[in-house]
PDB file of C-alpha atoms in Angstrom:
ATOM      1  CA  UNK A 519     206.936 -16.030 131.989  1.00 82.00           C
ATOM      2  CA  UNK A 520     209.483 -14.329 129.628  1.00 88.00           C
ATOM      3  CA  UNK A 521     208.545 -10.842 131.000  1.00 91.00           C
ATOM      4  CA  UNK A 522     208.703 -11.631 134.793  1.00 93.00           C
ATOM      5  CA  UNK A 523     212.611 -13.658 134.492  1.00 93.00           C
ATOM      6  CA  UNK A 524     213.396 -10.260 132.425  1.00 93.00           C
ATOM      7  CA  UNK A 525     211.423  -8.170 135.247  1.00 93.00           C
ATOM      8  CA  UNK A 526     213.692 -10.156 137.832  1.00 95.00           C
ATOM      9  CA  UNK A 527     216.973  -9.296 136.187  1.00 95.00           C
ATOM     10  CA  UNK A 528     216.296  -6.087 135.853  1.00 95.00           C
ATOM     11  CA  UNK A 529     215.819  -5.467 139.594  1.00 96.00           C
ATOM     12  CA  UNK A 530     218.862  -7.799 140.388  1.00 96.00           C
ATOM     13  CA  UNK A 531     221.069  -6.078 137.967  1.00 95.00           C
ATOM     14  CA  UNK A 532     220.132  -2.665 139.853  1.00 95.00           C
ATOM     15  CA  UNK A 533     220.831  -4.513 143.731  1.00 95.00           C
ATOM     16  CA  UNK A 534     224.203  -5.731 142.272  1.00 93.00           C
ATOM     17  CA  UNK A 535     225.015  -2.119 140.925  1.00 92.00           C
ATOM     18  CA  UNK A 536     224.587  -0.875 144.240  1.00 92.00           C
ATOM     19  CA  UNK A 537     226.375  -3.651 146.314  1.00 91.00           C
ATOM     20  CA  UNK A 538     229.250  -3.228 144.389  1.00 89.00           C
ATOM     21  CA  UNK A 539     229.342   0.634 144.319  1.00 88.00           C
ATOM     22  CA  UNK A 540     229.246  -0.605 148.482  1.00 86.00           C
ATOM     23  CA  UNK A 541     232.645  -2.682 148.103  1.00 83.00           C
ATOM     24  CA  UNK A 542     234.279  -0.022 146.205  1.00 81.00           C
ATOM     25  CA  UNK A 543     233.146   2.878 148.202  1.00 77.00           C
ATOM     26  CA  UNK A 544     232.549   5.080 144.686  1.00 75.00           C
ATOM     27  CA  UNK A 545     229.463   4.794 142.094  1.00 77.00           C
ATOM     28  CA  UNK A 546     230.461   2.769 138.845  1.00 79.00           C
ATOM     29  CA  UNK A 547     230.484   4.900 135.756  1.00 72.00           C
ATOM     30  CA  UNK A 548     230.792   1.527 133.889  1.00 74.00           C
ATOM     31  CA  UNK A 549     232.127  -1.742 134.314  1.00 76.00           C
ATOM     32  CA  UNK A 550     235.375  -0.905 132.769  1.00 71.00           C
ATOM     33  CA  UNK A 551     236.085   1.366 135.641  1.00 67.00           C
ATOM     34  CA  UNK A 552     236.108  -1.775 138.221  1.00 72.00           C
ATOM     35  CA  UNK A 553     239.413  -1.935 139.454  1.00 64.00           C
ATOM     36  CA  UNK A 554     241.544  -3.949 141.926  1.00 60.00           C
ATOM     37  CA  UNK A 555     239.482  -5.187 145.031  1.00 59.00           C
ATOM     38  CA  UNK A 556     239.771  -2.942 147.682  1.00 60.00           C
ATOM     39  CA  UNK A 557     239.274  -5.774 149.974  1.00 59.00           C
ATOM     40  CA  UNK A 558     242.997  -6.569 149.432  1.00 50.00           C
ATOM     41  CA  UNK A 559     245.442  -6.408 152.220  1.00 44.00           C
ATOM     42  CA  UNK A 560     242.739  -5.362 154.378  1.00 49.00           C
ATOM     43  CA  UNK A 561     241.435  -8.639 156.524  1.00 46.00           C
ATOM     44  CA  UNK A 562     242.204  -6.677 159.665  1.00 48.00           C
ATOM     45  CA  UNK A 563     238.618  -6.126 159.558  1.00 46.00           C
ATOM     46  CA  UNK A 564     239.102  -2.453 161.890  1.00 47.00           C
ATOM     47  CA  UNK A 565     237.994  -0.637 158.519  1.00 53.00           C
ATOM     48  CA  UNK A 566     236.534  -2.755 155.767  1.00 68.00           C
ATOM     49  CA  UNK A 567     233.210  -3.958 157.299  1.00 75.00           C
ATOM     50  CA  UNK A 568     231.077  -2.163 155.231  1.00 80.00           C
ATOM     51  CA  UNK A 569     232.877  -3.308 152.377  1.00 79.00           C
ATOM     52  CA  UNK A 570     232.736  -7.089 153.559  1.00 80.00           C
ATOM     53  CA  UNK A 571     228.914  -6.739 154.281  1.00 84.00           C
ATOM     54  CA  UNK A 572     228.233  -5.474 150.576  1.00 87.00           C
ATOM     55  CA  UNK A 573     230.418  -8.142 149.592  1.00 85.00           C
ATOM     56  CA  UNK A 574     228.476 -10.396 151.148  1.00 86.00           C
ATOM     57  CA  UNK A 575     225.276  -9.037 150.277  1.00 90.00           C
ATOM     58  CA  UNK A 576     226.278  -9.041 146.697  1.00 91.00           C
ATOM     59  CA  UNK A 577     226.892 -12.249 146.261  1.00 92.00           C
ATOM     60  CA  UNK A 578     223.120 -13.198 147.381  1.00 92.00           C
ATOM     61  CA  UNK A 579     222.262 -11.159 144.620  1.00 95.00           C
ATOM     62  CA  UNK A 580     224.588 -12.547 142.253  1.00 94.00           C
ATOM     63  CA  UNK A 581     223.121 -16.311 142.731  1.00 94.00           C
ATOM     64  CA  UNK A 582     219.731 -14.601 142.258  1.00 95.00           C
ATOM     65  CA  UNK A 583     220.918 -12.944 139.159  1.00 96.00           C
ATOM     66  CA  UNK A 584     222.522 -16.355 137.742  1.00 96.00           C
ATOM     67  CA  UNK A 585     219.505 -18.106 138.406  1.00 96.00           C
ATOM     68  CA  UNK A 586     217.218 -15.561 137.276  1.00 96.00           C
ATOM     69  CA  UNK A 587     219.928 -15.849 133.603  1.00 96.00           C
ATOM     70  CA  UNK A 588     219.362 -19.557 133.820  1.00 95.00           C
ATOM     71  CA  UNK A 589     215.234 -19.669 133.968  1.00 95.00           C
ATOM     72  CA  UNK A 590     215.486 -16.896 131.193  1.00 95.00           C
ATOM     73  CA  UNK A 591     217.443 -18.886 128.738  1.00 95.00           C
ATOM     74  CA  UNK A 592     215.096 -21.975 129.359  1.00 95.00           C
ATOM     75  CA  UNK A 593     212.343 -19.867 128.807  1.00 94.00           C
ATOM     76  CA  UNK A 594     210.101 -20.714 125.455  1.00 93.00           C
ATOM     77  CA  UNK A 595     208.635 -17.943 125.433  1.00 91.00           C
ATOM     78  CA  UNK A 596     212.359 -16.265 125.385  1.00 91.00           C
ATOM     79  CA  UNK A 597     213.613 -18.613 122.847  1.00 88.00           C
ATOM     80  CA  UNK A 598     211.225 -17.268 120.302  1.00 88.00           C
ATOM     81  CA  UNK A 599     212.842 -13.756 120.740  1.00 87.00           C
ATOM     82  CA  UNK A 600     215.190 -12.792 117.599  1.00 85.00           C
ATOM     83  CA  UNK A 601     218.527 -11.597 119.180  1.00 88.00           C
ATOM     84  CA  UNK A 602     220.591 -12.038 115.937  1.00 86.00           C
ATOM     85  CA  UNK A 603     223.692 -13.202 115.590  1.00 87.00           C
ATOM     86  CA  UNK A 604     225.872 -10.509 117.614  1.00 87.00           C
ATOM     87  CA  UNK A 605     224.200 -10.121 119.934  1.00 92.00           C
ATOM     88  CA  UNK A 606     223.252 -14.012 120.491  1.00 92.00           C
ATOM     89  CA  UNK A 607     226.807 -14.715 120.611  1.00 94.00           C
ATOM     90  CA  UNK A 608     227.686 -12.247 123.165  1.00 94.00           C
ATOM     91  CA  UNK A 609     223.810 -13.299 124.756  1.00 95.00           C
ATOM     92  CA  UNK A 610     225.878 -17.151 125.249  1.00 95.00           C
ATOM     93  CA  UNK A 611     228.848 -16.336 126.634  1.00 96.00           C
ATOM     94  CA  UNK A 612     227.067 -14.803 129.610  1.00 96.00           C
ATOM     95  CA  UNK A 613     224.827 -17.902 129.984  1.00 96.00           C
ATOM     96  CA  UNK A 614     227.801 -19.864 129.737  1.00 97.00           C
ATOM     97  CA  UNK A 615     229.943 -17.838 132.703  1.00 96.00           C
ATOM     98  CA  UNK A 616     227.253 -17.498 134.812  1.00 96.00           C
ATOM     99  CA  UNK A 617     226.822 -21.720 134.468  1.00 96.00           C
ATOM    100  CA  UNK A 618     230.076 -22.373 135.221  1.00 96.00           C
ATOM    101  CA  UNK A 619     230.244 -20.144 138.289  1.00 95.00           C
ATOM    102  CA  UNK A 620     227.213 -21.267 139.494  1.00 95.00           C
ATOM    103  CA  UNK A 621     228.267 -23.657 141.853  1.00 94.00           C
ATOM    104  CA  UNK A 622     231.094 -21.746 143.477  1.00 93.00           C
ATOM    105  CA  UNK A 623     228.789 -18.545 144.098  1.00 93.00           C
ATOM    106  CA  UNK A 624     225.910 -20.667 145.525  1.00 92.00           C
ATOM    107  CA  UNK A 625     228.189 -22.501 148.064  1.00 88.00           C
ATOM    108  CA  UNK A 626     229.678 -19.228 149.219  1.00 89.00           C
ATOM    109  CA  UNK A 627     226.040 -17.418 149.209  1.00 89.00           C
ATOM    110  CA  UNK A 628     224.798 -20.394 151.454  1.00 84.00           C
ATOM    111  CA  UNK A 629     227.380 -19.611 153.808  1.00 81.00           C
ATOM    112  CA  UNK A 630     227.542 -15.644 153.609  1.00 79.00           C
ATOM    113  CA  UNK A 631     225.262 -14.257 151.245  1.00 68.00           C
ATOM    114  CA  UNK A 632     221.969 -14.030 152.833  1.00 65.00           C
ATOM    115  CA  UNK A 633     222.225 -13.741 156.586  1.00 68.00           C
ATOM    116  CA  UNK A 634     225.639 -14.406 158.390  1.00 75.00           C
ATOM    117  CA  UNK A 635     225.129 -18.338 159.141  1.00 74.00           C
ATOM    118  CA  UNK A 636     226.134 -20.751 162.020  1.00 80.00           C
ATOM    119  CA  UNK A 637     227.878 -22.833 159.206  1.00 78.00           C
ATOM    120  CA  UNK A 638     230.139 -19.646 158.442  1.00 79.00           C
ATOM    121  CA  UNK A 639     230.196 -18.616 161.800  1.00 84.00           C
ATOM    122  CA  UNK A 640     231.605 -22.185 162.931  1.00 85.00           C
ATOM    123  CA  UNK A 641     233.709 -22.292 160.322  1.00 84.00           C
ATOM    124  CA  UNK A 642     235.539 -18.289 160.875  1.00 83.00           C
ATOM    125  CA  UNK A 643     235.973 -19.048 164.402  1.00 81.00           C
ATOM    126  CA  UNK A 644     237.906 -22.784 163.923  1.00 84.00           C
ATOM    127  CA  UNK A 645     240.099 -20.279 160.856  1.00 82.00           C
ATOM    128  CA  UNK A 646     241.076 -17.276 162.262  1.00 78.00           C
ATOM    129  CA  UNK A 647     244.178 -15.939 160.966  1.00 66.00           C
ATOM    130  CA  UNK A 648     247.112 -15.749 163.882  1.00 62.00           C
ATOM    131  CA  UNK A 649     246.890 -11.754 164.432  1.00 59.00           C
ATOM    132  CA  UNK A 650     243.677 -11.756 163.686  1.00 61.00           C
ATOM    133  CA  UNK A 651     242.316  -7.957 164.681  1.00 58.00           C
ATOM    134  CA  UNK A 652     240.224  -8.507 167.702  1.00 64.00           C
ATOM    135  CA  UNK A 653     239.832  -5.368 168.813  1.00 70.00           C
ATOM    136  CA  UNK A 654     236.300  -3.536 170.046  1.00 65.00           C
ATOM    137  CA  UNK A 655     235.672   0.137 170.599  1.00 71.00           C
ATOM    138  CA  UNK A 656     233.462   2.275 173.258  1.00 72.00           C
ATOM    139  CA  UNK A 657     232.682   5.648 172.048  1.00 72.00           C
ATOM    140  CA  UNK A 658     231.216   7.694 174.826  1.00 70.00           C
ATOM    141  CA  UNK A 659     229.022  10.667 173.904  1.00 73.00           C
ATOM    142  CA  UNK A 660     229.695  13.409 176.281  1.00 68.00           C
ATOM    143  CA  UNK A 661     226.517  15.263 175.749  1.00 72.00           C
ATOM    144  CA  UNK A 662     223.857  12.437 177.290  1.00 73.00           C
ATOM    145  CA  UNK A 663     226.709   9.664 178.136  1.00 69.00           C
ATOM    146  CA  UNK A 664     225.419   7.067 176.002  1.00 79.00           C
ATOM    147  CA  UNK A 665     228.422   4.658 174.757  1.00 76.00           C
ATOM    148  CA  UNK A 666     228.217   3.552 171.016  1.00 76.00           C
ATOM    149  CA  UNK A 667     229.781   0.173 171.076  1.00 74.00           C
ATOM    150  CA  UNK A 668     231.782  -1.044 167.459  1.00 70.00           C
ATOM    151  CA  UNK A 669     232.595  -4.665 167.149  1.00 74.00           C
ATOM    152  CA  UNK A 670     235.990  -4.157 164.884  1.00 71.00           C
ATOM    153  CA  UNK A 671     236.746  -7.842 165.238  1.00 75.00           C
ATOM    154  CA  UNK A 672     233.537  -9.083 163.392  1.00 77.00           C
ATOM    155  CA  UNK A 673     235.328  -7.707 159.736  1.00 75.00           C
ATOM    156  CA  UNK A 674     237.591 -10.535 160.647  1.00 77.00           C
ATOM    157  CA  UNK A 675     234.828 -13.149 160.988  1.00 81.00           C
ATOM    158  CA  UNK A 676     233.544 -12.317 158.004  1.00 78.00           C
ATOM    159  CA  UNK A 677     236.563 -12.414 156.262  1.00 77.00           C
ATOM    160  CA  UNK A 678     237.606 -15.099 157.488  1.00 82.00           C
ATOM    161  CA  UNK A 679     234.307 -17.368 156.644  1.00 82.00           C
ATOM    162  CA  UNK A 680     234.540 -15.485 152.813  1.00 80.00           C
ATOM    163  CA  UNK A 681     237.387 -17.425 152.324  1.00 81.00           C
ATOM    164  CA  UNK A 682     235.696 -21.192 152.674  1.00 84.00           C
ATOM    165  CA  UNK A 683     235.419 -22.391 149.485  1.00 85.00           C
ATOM    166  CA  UNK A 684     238.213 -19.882 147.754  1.00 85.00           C
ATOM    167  CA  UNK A 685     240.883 -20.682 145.636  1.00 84.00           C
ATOM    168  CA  UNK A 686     244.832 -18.778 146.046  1.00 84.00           C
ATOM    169  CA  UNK A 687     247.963 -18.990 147.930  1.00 83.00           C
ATOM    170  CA  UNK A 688     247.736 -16.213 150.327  1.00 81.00           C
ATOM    171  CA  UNK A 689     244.126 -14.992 152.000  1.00 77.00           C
ATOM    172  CA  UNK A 690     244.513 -11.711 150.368  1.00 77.00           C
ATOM    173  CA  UNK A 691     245.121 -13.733 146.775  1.00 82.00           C
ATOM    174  CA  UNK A 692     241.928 -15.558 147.336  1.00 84.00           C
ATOM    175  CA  UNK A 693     239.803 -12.719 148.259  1.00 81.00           C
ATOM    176  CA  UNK A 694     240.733 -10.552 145.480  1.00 81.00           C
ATOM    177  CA  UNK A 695     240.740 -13.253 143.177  1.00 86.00           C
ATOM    178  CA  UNK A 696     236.949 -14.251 143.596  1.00 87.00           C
ATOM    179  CA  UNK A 697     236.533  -9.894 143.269  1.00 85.00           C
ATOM    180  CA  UNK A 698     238.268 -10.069 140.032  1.00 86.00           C
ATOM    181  CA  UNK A 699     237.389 -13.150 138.880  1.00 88.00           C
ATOM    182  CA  UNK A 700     234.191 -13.562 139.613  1.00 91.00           C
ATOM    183  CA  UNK A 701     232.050 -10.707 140.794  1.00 89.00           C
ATOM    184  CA  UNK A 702     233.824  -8.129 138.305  1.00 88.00           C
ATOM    185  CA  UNK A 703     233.139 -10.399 135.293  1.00 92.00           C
ATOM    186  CA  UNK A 704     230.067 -11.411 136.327  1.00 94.00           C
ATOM    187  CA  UNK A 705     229.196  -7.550 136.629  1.00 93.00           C
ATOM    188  CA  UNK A 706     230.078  -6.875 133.415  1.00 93.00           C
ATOM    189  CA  UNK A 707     227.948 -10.082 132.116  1.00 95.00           C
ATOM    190  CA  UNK A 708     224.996  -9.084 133.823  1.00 95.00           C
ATOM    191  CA  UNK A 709     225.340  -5.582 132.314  1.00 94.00           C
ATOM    192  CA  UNK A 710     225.735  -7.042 129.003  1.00 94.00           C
ATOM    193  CA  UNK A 711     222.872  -9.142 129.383  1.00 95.00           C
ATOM    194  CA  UNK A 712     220.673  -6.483 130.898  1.00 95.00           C
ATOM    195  CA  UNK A 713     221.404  -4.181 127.990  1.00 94.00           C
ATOM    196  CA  UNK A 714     220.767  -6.718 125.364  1.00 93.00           C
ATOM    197  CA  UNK A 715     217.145  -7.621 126.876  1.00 93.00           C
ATOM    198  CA  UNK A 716     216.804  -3.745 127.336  1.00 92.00           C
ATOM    199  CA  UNK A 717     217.537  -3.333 123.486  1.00 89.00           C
ATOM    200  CA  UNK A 718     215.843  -6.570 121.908  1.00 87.00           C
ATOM    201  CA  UNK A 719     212.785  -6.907 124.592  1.00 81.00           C
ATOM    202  CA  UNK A 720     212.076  -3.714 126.145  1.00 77.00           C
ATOM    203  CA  UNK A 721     212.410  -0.362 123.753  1.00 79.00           C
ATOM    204  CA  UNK A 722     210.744  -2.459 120.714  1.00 75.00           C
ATOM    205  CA  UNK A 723     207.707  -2.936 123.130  1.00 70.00           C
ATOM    206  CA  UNK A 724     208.024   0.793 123.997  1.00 68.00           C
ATOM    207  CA  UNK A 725     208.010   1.579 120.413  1.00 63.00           C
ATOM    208  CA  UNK A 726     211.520   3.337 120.747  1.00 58.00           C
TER     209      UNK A 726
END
């Protein structure tokens, strides 16, 4: 079963690479080049949409990923695997973030990471921020008169839900704190554990 949790990861690590290069709006070179959220100061929702739906999307992925870490680590068949010391160590402390994150990132992927729920949805519209954005735009093509209709105000919904079961003073404080805190660290965990199964698991069986 070893192979397939490793399989799993691999994929997930990929998803979450992408999802986050979605939030940002620029590919990652590496994790060190993660900045500041770009979600901050912007819960007007009339330009960061695509950013919150990547968020959201990315956190499905992340309680995949820190499930799939979990199943790994319990895995016999894993256990056998020499990692040495270094890299054991290092090996750990992502097992041991992804643990103790666990909770938080599967009660906000119940409400937002998969599909936008009536939980969430309940709970944006009873929250909405005084001055919330709830503006909606018609765009009328000239050529065959068809009107393209944008829902502006829904960035605000899903803002607005994101911030259930977060942590800071201000909205924009607990957004970018769960960025910072929790999906750029747990980027750079999963691409430390990704690399150390590609090194210890993978190239040895490719004979590299």
């Amino acid at each position: 079963m070893a192979d397939a949790h490793i399989a799993r990861l691999c994929v997930l690590y990929e998803d979450l690479r992408l999802e986050l290069q979605g939030v940002l709006g620029h590919a990652i070179s590496s994790p060190e080049t993660l900045g500041s959220s770009p979600l901050g100061a912007r819960l007007d929702g009339n330009d960061s949409y695509r950013n919150y739906y990547f968020l959201r999307r990315s956190v499905g992925t992340l309680f995949e990923f820190a499930e799939g870490i979990h199943l790994l680590n319990s895995d016999p068949d894993f256990l056998k695997i020499e990692l040495g010391e270094a890299l054991s160590s290092e090996w750990l402390e992502s097992v041991d973030f992804f643990d103790s994150k666990f909770d938080l990132i599967q009660k906000v992927r119940n409400d937002i990471g998969g599909h936008f729920g009536s939980v969430a949805s309940r709970y944006a519209v009873k929250n909405l921020r005084e001055g919330a954005a709830g503006k909606l735009e018609l765009l009328l093509d000239d050529k065959d008169g068809r009107i393209e209709l944008r829902l502006h105000f829904a960035g605000d919904i899903a803002a607005t839900a994101l911030l259930k079961h977060l942590e800071g003073e201000t909205d924009d404080e607990r957004v970018s704190g769960f960025f910072q805190n929790v999906l750029v660290v747990a980027y750079k965990h999963a691409t430390k554990a990704v690399q150390i199964l590609v090194g210890v698991h993978l190239l040895p069986k490719l004979g590299l």
